[in-house]
Coordinates of C-alpha atoms in Angstrom, one line a residue:
Chain A
M4 CA -89.8 66.4 -322.7
A5 CA -86.0 65.9 -323.1
A6 CA -85.6 69.7 -323.6
G7 CA -87.6 70.2 -320.4
T8 CA -85.4 67.8 -318.4
A9 CA -82.3 69.6 -319.8
V10 CA -83.6 73.0 -318.7
K11 CA -84.4 71.6 -315.3
A12 CA -80.9 70.2 -314.9
I13 CA -79.3 73.5 -315.9
D14 CA -81.6 75.3 -313.4
M15 CA -80.5 73.0 -310.6
A16 CA -76.9 73.4 -311.5
T17 CA -77.3 77.2 -311.6
A18 CA -79.2 77.1 -308.2
E19 CA -76.4 75.0 -306.7
E20 CA -73.8 77.4 -308.0
F21 CA -75.8 80.3 -306.6
A22 CA -76.1 78.7 -303.2
A23 CA -72.3 78.0 -303.2
D24 CA -71.6 81.6 -304.0
E25 CA -74.0 82.8 -301.3
F26 CA -72.3 80.5 -298.8
S27 CA -68.9 81.8 -299.8
R28 CA -70.0 85.3 -299.3
V29 CA -71.4 84.4 -295.8
V30 CA -68.1 82.7 -294.8
E31 CA -66.1 85.7 -296.0
R32 CA -68.3 88.2 -294.2
H33 CA -68.9 86.4 -290.9
R34 CA -65.8 84.2 -290.3
P35 CA -63.8 87.0 -288.5
Q36 CA -66.7 87.6 -286.1
I37 CA -67.3 84.0 -285.3
F38 CA -63.6 83.5 -284.8
R39 CA -63.5 86.6 -282.5
F40 CA -66.4 85.3 -280.4
L41 CA -64.8 81.9 -280.0
L42 CA -61.4 83.4 -279.3
S43 CA -62.8 85.6 -276.6
S44 CA -64.8 82.8 -275.1
T45 CA -62.0 80.2 -275.0
R46 CA -58.8 82.4 -275.1
D47 CA -57.4 79.5 -277.0
L48 CA -56.1 80.2 -280.5
D49 CA -56.0 76.6 -281.7
L50 CA -59.4 75.8 -280.2
A51 CA -61.0 79.0 -281.6
E52 CA -59.6 78.1 -285.1
T53 CA -60.8 74.5 -284.9
L54 CA -64.3 75.5 -283.6
T55 CA -64.6 78.2 -286.3
Q56 CA -63.8 75.5 -289.0
E57 CA -66.3 73.2 -287.5
C58 CA -68.9 75.9 -287.3
F59 CA -68.6 76.6 -291.0
L60 CA -68.4 73.0 -291.9
K61 CA -71.7 72.4 -290.0
A62 CA -73.2 75.5 -291.6
H63 CA -72.2 74.3 -295.1
R64 CA -73.8 70.9 -294.4
N65 CA -77.0 72.5 -293.2
W66 CA -77.0 75.5 -295.6
G67 CA -79.9 74.0 -297.5
S68 CA -82.1 73.9 -294.4
F69 CA -81.4 77.6 -293.5
R70 CA -84.6 79.4 -294.4
G71 CA -83.5 82.9 -293.4
E72 CA -85.8 83.2 -290.5
S73 CA -83.0 84.8 -288.5
S74 CA -79.9 86.6 -289.9
A75 CA -77.1 84.4 -291.1
M76 CA -74.9 85.8 -288.3
T77 CA -77.4 84.8 -285.6
W78 CA -77.7 81.3 -287.2
L79 CA -73.9 80.9 -287.3
M80 CA -73.5 82.3 -283.8
R81 CA -76.0 79.7 -282.6
I82 CA -74.0 76.9 -284.2
A83 CA -70.8 78.4 -282.7
I84 CA -72.3 78.6 -279.2
N85 CA -73.5 75.0 -279.4
L86 CA -70.1 73.7 -280.6
Q87 CA -68.4 75.5 -277.8
K88 CA -70.9 74.0 -275.3
D89 CA -70.3 70.5 -276.7
H90 CA -66.6 71.1 -276.5
W91 CA -66.6 72.0 -272.8
R92 CA -69.0 69.2 -272.1
N93 CA -66.8 66.6 -273.8
R94 CA -63.8 68.1 -272.1
R95 CA -65.4 67.7 -268.7
M96 CA -66.0 64.1 -269.5
Q97 CA -62.4 63.6 -270.4
F98 CA -61.1 64.5 -267.0
W99 CA -57.4 63.8 -267.9
K100 CA -57.5 66.7 -270.4
T101 CA -58.5 69.3 -267.8
T102 CA -54.9 69.6 -266.7
R103 CA -53.7 70.7 -270.1
T104 CA -55.0 73.9 -271.6
N105 CA -53.8 76.2 -274.4
S106 CA -55.6 79.2 -273.0
V107 CA -53.6 82.4 -273.5
D108 CA -52.5 84.1 -270.3
L109 CA -54.6 87.1 -269.2
D110 CA -51.6 89.3 -269.4
E111 CA -51.1 88.4 -273.0
A112 CA -54.7 88.8 -273.8
S113 CA -54.7 92.3 -272.3
E114 CA -51.7 93.4 -274.3
W115 CA -53.8 94.1 -277.4
L116 CA -54.8 97.6 -276.7
P117 CA -54.2 100.1 -279.4
S118 CA -52.1 103.0 -278.0
G119 CA -54.2 105.7 -279.7
E120 CA -53.3 109.2 -278.5
S121 CA -53.3 108.4 -274.8
S122 CA -50.2 108.7 -272.6
V123 CA -48.2 105.8 -271.4
E124 CA -49.7 106.0 -267.9
Q125 CA -53.2 106.0 -269.3
Q126 CA -52.3 103.0 -271.5
L127 CA -51.0 101.1 -268.5
L128 CA -54.1 101.9 -266.5
A129 CA -56.4 100.9 -269.4
R130 CA -54.4 97.6 -269.9
E131 CA -54.7 96.9 -266.2
R132 CA -58.5 97.4 -266.3
V133 CA -58.8 95.3 -269.4
K134 CA -56.9 92.5 -267.6
Q135 CA -59.4 92.9 -264.7
V136 CA -62.3 92.5 -267.1
W137 CA -60.7 89.4 -268.5
Q138 CA -60.3 88.1 -265.0
S139 CA -63.9 88.8 -264.2
V140 CA -65.2 87.3 -267.4
K141 CA -63.2 84.2 -266.6
G142 CA -65.1 83.8 -263.4
L143 CA -68.5 84.1 -265.0
S144 CA -70.7 81.1 -265.6
E145 CA -70.7 79.8 -269.2
R146 CA -74.0 81.4 -270.0
Q147 CA -73.3 84.7 -268.4
R148 CA -70.0 84.9 -270.2
T149 CA -71.6 84.1 -273.6
V150 CA -74.2 86.8 -273.1
F151 CA -71.7 89.3 -271.8
L152 CA -69.3 88.8 -274.8
L153 CA -72.1 88.9 -277.3
R154 CA -73.3 92.1 -275.9
Y155 CA -70.1 94.0 -275.1
V156 CA -67.7 92.5 -277.7
E157 CA -69.9 91.6 -280.6
E158 CA -72.3 94.5 -279.8
Q159 CA -75.4 92.4 -280.5
E160 CA -78.9 93.4 -279.7
L161 CA -80.6 91.6 -276.8
S162 CA -83.1 90.1 -279.3
E163 CA -80.2 88.7 -281.4
I164 CA -78.5 87.3 -278.3
A165 CA -81.8 85.7 -277.3
E166 CA -82.1 84.1 -280.7
A167 CA -78.5 82.9 -280.8
T168 CA -78.6 81.5 -277.3
A169 CA -82.1 80.1 -277.6
L170 CA -83.1 82.0 -274.5
S171 CA -85.9 84.5 -273.9
E172 CA -85.0 88.2 -273.9
G173 CA -85.9 88.3 -270.2
T174 CA -83.5 85.5 -269.4
V175 CA -80.8 87.2 -271.5
K176 CA -81.3 90.5 -269.6
A177 CA -81.1 88.7 -266.2
H178 CA -77.8 86.9 -267.2
L179 CA -76.4 90.1 -268.6
S180 CA -77.4 92.1 -265.5
R181 CA -75.7 89.6 -263.2
A182 CA -72.6 89.5 -265.4
V183 CA -72.3 93.2 -265.5
A184 CA -72.9 93.5 -261.8
R185 CA -70.1 91.0 -261.1
V186 CA -67.7 92.6 -263.5
R187 CA -68.4 96.0 -262.1
L188 CA -68.0 94.7 -258.6
E189 CA -64.7 93.2 -259.3
L190 CA -63.5 96.3 -261.1
G191 CA -64.7 98.5 -258.3
G192 CA -63.1 96.3 -255.7
K193 CA -59.8 96.3 -257.3
R194 CA -59.7 100.0 -258.2
Chain B
M30 CA -84.6 90.1 -291.8
S31 CA -82.7 88.1 -294.4
W32 CA -79.1 87.0 -294.0
T33 CA -78.0 89.4 -296.8
D34 CA -78.8 92.4 -294.7
E35 CA -75.8 94.1 -293.2
N36 CA -75.4 94.1 -289.5
K37 CA -77.2 97.4 -288.6
E38 CA -75.3 97.8 -285.4
N39 CA -71.8 97.7 -286.9
G40 CA -69.8 100.6 -285.5
K41 CA -72.6 101.8 -283.3
N42 CA -72.1 102.1 -279.6
L43 CA -74.9 100.1 -278.1
L44 CA -74.3 101.6 -274.7
E45 CA -75.9 104.8 -276.0
Q46 CA -79.2 103.2 -276.7
P47 CA -81.7 104.3 -274.0
A48 CA -83.7 101.0 -274.0
L49 CA -80.7 99.1 -272.9
R50 CA -79.5 101.5 -270.2
A51 CA -81.4 99.6 -267.5
V52 CA -79.0 96.6 -267.9
D53 CA -76.0 98.4 -269.2
A54 CA -73.4 100.2 -267.2
T55 CA -74.0 103.9 -266.6
D56 CA -70.8 104.7 -265.0
Q57 CA -68.5 106.5 -267.6
E58 CA -65.4 104.9 -266.3
F59 CA -67.0 101.5 -266.5
E60 CA -68.2 102.2 -270.1
A61 CA -64.7 103.3 -271.0
T62 CA -63.3 100.1 -269.6
L63 CA -65.8 98.0 -271.5
K64 CA -64.9 99.9 -274.6
D65 CA -61.2 99.3 -274.1
F66 CA -62.0 95.6 -273.5
R67 CA -63.9 95.4 -276.8
T68 CA -61.2 97.3 -278.7
S69 CA -58.6 95.0 -277.2
V70 CA -60.5 91.8 -278.1
H71 CA -61.1 93.1 -281.7
A72 CA -57.4 94.0 -282.1
W73 CA -56.2 90.6 -280.8
S74 CA -58.7 88.7 -282.9
D75 CA -57.9 90.7 -286.1
A76 CA -54.2 90.1 -285.5
E77 CA -54.6 86.4 -285.0
F78 CA -57.1 86.1 -287.8
H79 CA -54.7 87.6 -290.3
R80 CA -51.7 85.9 -288.9
P81 CA -50.0 83.7 -291.4
R82 CA -50.9 80.1 -290.5
T83 CA -48.0 78.0 -289.4
V84 CA -47.8 74.2 -289.3
K85 CA -47.0 74.3 -285.6
V86 CA -49.9 72.2 -284.6
E87 CA -49.4 69.8 -287.4
I88 CA -45.7 69.5 -286.4
R89 CA -46.7 68.9 -282.8
R90 CA -49.2 66.3 -283.9
R91 CA -46.6 64.7 -286.2
T92 CA -44.1 64.7 -283.4
W93 CA -46.6 63.2 -281.1
R94 CA -47.6 60.6 -283.7
L95 CA -43.9 59.9 -284.4
A96 CA -43.2 59.4 -280.7
A97 CA -46.3 57.2 -280.4
G98 CA -45.3 55.2 -283.5
W99 CA -41.8 54.7 -282.1
A100 CA -43.2 53.7 -278.7
L101 CA -45.6 51.3 -280.3
G102 CA -42.9 49.9 -282.5
C103 CA -40.6 49.4 -279.5
V104 CA -43.4 47.7 -277.6
L105 CA -44.1 45.4 -280.6
A106 CA -40.4 44.7 -281.1
A107 CA -39.9 43.9 -277.5
G108 CA -43.0 41.8 -277.5
G109 CA -41.8 40.0 -280.6
V110 CA -38.3 39.4 -279.1
S111 CA -39.6 38.3 -275.7
G112 CA -42.3 36.1 -277.4
G113 CA -39.5 34.5 -279.5
L114 CA -37.3 34.0 -276.5
L115 CA -40.3 32.6 -274.6
E116 CA -41.1 30.2 -277.4
Q117 CA -37.5 29.2 -277.7
H118 CA -37.3 28.6 -274.0
H119 CA -40.5 26.6 -274.1
Q120 CA -39.2 24.5 -277.0
R121 CA -36.0 23.9 -275.0
E122 CA -38.0 22.8 -272.0
V123 CA -40.1 20.5 -274.1
V124 CA -36.9 18.9 -275.6
R125 CA -35.3 18.7 -272.2
I126 CA -38.3 17.0 -270.7
A127 CA -38.5 14.6 -273.6
V128 CA -34.8 13.8 -273.3
E129 CA -35.2 13.2 -269.5
Q130 CA -38.2 11.0 -270.1
K131 CA -36.3 9.0 -272.7
A132 CA -33.3 8.7 -270.4
A133 CA -35.5 7.6 -267.5
A134 CA -37.2 5.0 -269.7
E135 CA -33.8 3.7 -270.9
R136 CA -32.6 3.6 -267.3
K137 CA -35.7 1.7 -266.3
Q138 CA -35.3 -0.7 -269.2
L139 CA -31.7 -1.3 -268.3
Q140 CA -32.5 -1.9 -264.7
E141 CA -35.2 -4.3 -265.7
Q142 CA -32.7 -6.1 -268.0
E143 CA -30.2 -6.2 -265.2
A144 CA -32.8 -7.5 -262.8
R145 CA -33.9 -10.2 -265.3
A146 CA -30.2 -11.1 -265.9
K147 CA -29.5 -11.4 -262.2
V148 CA -32.5 -13.6 -261.7
S149 CA -31.6 -15.9 -264.5
D150 CA -28.0 -16.2 -263.2
E151 CA -29.3 -17.2 -259.8
V152 CA -31.6 -19.8 -261.3
L153 CA -28.8 -21.2 -263.4
L154 CA -26.4 -21.5 -260.5
A155 CA -29.1 -23.2 -258.4
G156 CA -29.8 -25.6 -261.3
V157 CA -26.1 -26.3 -261.6
D158 CA -25.7 -26.9 -257.9
S159 CA -28.6 -29.4 -257.8
D160 CA -27.3 -31.1 -260.9
V161 CA -23.8 -31.4 -259.4
S162 CA -25.2 -32.7 -256.1
R163 CA -27.2 -35.3 -258.0
D164 CA -24.3 -36.4 -260.2
V165 CA -21.6 -36.6 -257.6
P166 CA -21.8 -39.8 -255.4
S167 CA -22.0 -39.5 -251.6
A168 CA -18.7 -39.4 -249.8
M169 CA -19.5 -42.5 -247.8
E170 CA -20.6 -44.5 -250.8
P171 CA -17.3 -46.5 -251.3
L172 CA -17.2 -47.4 -247.6
A173 CA -20.8 -48.5 -247.6
Q174 CA -20.1 -50.6 -250.6
L175 CA -17.2 -52.2 -248.8
M176 CA -19.3 -53.1 -245.8
V177 CA -21.9 -54.7 -247.9
D178 CA -19.2 -56.7 -249.6
D179 CA -17.7 -57.9 -246.3
G180 CA -21.0 -59.1 -244.8
T181 CA -21.9 -61.1 -247.8
K182 CA -18.6 -62.7 -247.6

């Protein structure tokens, strides 16, 4: 009986260690992507870092309830999207905070374009277009922006986006279509 | 699909998938722009993610807290000083009122004493007058006495 209890305790300890290892691997693998999504959504470094921390803290607390029905990335992305929504909702409530924002300027955000083998002119043109995309993305609704970024920055499948945003695939398609149309229109108009 | 599976789409251009072409951009230039946008975001994010973390935010928070602490301290100190001054002023007022009340009471008592003394003097003088008038004989008394003596004679 005592031996059985001891074995059970060792098993539980081993299982906890295993779960902790698994979670560490998940953090290591997906943290950059979650940070990238939050950074592109908010254009705010401090906020993106804070929300990323909160995302993994929440994930760690609920790691036991994660049953692997979706991929860990989708699960984490859903947490990140909800945190971001909560943040903006709270911020709207705190009206005095709306005047202060740490968002990076669009010019600065557009600077990060690898030079590659293109000419200086091409680089300038590409930078200008990237800036226009940022400008268009800024004007999108929250949901359209999320779907657009998940599709074109994170390169996620529509089904994954649907799972992460808790929307149907049809709704995701509709939002994406509107977002693309708007970005295309703005790019076309300014060209 | 379990969470341990690698992301199948890593490094793959989703714009090339035929099923998604209905909603994705078909224009080559637009595709190139979106690709540049993605590359730009990835580069920015990678740079920021691997950037050594500074304590800038913490410093700002500390500065803010320090300023708030100083402000609160000043407010408390000013409150304490003004409270002390107010209390001192209040005590002075209480003492002043007490002194004034005492002086008024003393003045009143003195006035009453004076009044009492004045009344007693008047009564005394009146008493003295009446006593004197009783004791001193009338001015015609000797003559009246003489006339009585002559008649009898």
